[in-house]
Short mmCIF file of C-alpha atoms in Angstrom, two decimals:
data_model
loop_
_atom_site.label_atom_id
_atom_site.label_comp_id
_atom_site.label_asym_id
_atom_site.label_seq_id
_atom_site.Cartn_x
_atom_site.Cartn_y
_atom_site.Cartn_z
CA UNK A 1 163.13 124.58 89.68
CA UNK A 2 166.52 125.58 88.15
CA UNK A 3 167.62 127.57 91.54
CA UNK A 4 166.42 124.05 93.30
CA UNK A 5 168.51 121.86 91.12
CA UNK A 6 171.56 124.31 91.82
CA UNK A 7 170.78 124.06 95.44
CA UNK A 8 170.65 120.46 95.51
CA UNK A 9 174.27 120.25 93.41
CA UNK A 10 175.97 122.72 95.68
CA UNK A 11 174.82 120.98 98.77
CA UNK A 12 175.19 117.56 97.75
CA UNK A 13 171.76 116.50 97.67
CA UNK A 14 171.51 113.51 95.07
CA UNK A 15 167.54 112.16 94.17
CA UNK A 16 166.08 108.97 94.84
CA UNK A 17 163.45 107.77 93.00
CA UNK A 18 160.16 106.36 94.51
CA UNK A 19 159.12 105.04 91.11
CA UNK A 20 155.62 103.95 90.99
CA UNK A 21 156.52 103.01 87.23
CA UNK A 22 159.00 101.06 85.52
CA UNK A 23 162.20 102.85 86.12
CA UNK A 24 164.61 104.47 83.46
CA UNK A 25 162.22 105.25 80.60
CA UNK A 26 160.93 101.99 79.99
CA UNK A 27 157.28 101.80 79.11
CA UNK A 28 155.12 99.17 76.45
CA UNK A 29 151.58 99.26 76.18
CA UNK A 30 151.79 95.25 75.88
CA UNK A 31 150.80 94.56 79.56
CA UNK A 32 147.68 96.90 78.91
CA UNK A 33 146.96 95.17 75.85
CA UNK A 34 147.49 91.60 78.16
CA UNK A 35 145.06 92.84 80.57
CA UNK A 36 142.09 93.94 78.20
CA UNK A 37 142.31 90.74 76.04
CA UNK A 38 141.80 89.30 79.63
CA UNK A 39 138.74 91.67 80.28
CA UNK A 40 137.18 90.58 76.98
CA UNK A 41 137.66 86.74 77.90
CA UNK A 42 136.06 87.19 81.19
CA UNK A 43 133.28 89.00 79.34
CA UNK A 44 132.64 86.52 77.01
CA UNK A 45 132.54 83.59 79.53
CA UNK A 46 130.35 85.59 82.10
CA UNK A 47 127.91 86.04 79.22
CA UNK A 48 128.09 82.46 78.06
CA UNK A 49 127.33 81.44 82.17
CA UNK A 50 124.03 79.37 82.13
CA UNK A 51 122.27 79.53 85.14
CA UNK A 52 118.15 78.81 83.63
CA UNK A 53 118.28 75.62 85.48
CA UNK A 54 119.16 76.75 88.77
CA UNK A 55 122.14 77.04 90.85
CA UNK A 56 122.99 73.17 91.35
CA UNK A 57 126.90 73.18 93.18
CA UNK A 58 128.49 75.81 95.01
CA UNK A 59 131.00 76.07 92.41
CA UNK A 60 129.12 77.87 89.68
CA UNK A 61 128.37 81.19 91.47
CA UNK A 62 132.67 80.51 93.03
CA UNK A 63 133.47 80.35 88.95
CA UNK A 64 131.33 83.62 88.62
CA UNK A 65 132.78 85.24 91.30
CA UNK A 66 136.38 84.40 89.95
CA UNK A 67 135.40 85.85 86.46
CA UNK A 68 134.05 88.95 87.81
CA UNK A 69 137.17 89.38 90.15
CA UNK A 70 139.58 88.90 86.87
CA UNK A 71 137.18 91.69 85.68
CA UNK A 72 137.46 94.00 87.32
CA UNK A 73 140.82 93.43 88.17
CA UNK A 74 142.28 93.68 84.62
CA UNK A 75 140.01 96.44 83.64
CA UNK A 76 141.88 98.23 86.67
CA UNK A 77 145.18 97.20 85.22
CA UNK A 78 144.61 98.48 82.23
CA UNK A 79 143.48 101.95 83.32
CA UNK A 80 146.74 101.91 85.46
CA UNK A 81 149.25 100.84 82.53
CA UNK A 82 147.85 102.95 79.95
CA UNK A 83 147.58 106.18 82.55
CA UNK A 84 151.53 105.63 83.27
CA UNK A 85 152.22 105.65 79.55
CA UNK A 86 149.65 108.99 78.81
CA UNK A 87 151.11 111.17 81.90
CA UNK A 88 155.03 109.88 81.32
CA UNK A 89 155.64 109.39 78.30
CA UNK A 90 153.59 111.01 76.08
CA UNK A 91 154.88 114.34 75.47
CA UNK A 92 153.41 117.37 73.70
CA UNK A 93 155.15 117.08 70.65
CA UNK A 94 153.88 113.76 70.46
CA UNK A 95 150.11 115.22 70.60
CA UNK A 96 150.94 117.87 67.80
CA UNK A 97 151.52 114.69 65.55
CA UNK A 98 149.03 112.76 67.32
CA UNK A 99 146.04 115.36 67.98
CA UNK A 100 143.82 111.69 68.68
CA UNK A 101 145.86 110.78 71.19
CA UNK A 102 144.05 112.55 74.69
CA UNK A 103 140.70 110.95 73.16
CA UNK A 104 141.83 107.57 72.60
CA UNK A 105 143.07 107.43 76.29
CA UNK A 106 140.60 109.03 77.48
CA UNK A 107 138.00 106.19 75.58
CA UNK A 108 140.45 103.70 76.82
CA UNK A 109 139.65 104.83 80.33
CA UNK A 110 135.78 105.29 79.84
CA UNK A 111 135.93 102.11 78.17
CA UNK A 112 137.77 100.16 81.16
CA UNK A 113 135.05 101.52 83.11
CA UNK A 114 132.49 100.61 81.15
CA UNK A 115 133.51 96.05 81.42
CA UNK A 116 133.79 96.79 84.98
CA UNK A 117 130.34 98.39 85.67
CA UNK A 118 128.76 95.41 83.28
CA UNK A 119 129.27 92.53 81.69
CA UNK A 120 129.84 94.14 77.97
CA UNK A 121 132.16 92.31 75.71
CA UNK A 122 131.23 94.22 73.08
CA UNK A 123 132.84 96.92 75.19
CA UNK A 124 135.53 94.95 76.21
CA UNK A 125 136.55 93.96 72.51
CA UNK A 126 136.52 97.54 71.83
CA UNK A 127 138.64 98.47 74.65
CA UNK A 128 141.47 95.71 72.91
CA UNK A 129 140.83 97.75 69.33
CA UNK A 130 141.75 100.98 70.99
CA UNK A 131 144.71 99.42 73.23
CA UNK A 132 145.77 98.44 69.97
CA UNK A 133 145.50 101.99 68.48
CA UNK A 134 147.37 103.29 71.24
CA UNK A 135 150.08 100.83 70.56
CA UNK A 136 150.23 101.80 67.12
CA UNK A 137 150.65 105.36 68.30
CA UNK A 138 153.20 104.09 70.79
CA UNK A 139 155.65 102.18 68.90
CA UNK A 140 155.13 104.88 65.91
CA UNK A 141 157.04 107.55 67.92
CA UNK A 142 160.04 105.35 68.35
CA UNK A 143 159.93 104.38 64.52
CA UNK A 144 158.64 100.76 64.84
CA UNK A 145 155.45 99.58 62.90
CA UNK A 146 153.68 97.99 65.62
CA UNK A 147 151.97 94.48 64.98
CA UNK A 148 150.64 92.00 67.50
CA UNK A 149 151.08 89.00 66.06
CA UNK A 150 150.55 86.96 68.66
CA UNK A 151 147.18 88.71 69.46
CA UNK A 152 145.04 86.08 68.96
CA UNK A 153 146.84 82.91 70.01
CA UNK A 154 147.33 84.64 73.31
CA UNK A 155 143.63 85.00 73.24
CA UNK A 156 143.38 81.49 72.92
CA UNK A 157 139.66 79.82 72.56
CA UNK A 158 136.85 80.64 74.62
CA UNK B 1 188.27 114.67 114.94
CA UNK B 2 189.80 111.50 113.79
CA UNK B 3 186.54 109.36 114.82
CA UNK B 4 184.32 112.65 114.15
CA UNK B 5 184.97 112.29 110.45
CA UNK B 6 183.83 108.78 110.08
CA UNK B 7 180.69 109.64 111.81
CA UNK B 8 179.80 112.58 109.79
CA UNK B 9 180.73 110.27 106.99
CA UNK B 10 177.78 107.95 107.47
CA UNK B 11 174.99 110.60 106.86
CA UNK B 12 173.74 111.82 103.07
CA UNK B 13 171.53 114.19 101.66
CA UNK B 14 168.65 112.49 98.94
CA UNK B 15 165.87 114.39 97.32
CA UNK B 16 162.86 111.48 97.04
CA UNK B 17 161.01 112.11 93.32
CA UNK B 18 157.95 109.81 92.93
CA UNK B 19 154.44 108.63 94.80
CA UNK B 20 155.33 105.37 95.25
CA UNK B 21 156.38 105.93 99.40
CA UNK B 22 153.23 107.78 99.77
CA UNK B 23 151.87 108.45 102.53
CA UNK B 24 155.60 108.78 104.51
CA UNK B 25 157.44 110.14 102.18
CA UNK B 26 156.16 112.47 99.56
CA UNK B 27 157.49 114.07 96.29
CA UNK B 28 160.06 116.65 97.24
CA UNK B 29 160.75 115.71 100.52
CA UNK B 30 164.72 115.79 101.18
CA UNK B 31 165.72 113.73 103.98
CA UNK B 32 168.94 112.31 106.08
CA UNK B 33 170.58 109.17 105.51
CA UNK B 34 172.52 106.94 107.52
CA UNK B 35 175.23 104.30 105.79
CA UNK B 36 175.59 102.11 108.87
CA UNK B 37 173.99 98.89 107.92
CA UNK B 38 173.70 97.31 111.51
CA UNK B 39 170.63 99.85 111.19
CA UNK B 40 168.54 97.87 108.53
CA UNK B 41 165.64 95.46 109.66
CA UNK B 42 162.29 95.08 108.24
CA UNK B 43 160.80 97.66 107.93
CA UNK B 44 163.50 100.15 107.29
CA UNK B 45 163.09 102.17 104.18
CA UNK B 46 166.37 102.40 102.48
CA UNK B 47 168.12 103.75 99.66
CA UNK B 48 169.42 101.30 97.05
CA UNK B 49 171.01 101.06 93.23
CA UNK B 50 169.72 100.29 90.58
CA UNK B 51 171.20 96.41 89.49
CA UNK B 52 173.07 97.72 86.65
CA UNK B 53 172.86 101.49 86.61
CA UNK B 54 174.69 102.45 89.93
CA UNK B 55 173.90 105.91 89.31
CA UNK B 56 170.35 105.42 89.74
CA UNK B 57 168.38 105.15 93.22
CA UNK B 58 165.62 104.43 94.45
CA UNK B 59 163.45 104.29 97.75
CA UNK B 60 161.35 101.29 99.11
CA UNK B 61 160.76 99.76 102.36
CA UNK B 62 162.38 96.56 103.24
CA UNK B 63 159.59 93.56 103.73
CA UNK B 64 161.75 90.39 103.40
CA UNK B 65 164.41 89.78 104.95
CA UNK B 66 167.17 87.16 103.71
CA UNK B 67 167.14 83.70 104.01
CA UNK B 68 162.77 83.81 104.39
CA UNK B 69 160.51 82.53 102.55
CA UNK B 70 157.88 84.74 101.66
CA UNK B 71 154.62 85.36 100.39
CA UNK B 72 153.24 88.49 99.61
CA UNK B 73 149.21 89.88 98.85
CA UNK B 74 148.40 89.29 95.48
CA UNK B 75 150.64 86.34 94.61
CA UNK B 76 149.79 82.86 95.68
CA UNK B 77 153.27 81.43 95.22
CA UNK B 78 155.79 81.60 97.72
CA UNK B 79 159.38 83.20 97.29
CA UNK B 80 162.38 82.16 98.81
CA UNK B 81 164.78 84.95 99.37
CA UNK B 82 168.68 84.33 99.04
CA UNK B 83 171.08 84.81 101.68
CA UNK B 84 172.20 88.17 100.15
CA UNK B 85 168.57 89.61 98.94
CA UNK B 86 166.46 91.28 100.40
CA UNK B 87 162.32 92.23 99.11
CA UNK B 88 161.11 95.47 98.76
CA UNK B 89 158.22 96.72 98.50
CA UNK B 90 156.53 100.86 98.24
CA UNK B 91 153.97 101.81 101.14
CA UNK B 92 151.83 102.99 98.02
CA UNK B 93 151.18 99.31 97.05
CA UNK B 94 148.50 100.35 94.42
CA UNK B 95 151.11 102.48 92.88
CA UNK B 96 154.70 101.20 92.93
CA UNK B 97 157.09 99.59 91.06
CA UNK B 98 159.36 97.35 93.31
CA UNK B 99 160.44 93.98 94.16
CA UNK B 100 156.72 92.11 93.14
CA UNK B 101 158.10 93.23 89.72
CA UNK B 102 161.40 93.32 89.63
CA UNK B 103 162.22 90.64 92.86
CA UNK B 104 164.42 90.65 95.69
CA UNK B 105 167.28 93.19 95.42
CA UNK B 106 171.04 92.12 96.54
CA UNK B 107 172.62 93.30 99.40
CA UNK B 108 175.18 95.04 97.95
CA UNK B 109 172.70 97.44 96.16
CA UNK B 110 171.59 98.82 99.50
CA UNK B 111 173.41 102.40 99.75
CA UNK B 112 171.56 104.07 103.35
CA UNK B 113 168.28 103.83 105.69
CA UNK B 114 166.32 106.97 105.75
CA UNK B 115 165.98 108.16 109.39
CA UNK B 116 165.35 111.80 109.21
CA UNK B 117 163.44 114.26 106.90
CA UNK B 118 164.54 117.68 107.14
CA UNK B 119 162.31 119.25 104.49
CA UNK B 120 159.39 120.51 104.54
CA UNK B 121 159.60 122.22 107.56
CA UNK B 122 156.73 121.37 108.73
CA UNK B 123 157.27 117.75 108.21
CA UNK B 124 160.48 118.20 109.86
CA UNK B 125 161.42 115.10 112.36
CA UNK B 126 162.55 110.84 112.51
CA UNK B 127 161.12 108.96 109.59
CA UNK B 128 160.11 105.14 110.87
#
């Protein structure tokens, strides 16, 4: 890698970056947080759909099939944001302080595949706890005490 | 040698780090540049600055063109691109960070247009 560096210097050869992150060290767990708080409200409506009396407009199984696209969708995004932030910027130092830390992404990931397979907000609310704990983690290794204040206005009512 | 010089001038050396240009251009592939910007259309992928760090590039493909208005997959609004922007986008869409984040680009950030790769060797040849 050196001898290729020294290559690249002597000939001229500068890099450009085909980033499939956000560029120049910048990472927060926030839009993975965003994105399971939205897997959790899709959840929670899908399970609160009421169907006993029959299917009576087209737009009840079209509201259905919106919720279950937002789903699956955000579950994705999460699995996406919080993968970027475990393979870039976690680092091993980080794990020798944080020994948790391949589990709780790990879970994270299990977990974003278990709202997606089902309709589980009891999964999906634990997929925001662990977001959350991965946050903590997060913010903790560049000395800020991390608090979501906002959490649950975000959130919003049901 | 005179109009040699300028012509020489035009082409660059750039190592491409990432997976976002996948499945064209890979991590580690070094390839030729050319500075002449009568060469960019849609389509091109180019090498551009970053807006404040000009010291940092990056690779995407051009998509938008300026003056269009344009609407992308996954957004339902449409953008109007100015007169000296252009939009960008990765051909690994699932995996790139690029102008659906970050919006049109300026002109004046665009440094090349990619035309050859000359490593790996067996990947050697025009880049469209």
């Amino acid at each position: 890698m050196k001898f290729k560096n020294h290559l690249y210097n002597l000939l001229g050869i500068r890099t450009a970056f085909a980033h499939c992150d956000i560029p120049c060290g910048i990472y927060d767990p926030i839009s993975a947080k965003i994105a399971a708080q939205t897997v959790l409200k899709a959840s929670m409506r899908l399970e609160a759909v009421d169907f006993s009396n029959g299917v009576t407009s087209v737009s009840q199984p079209n509201g259905v099939a919106r919720l279950i696209h937002v789903k699956e969708e955000h579950a994705q995004q999460v699995k996406n944001e919080l993968n970027i932030i475990w393979s870039d910027y976690f680092k091993s130092e980080h794990l020798e302080k944080y020994p948790d830390l391949h589990n709780l992404f790990w879970n994270a990931n299990k977990l974003a595949g278990t709202t997606k397979q089902n309709v589980d907000s009891a999964s999906a609310r634990k997929l925001v706890e662990i977001v959350d704990e991965i946050s903590q983690i997060f913010w903790a290794t560049k000395g800020v005490d991390y608090k979501d204040n906002v959490s649950d206005v975000r959130f919003g009512a049901i | 040698m005179n109009k040699l010089l300028p012509f020489i001038n035009q082409f660059r050396l750039f190592n491409i780090s990432g997976r976002s240009m996948l499945p064209v251009l890979s991590d580690g592939d070094v390839v030729i540049t050319t500075s002449r910007i009568d060469f960019y259309q849609r389509g091109s992928i180019i090498v551009f600055t970053h807006n404040v760090n000009k010291e940092i590039l990056f690779v995407k493909r051009i998509i938008g063109l300026p003056t269009e208005i344009f609407n992308y997959n996954g957004s339902f609004k449409n953008i109007r691109i100015h007169p000296d922007e252009i939009f960008v986008l990765g051909d690994n869409q699932l995996d790139s960070f690029d102008s659906r984040k970050y919006g049109p680009i300026k002109m004046d950030q665009v440094l090349a247009k990619i035309i050859f790769r000359v490593w790996p060797l067996h990947k050697f040849g025009l880049i469209k």
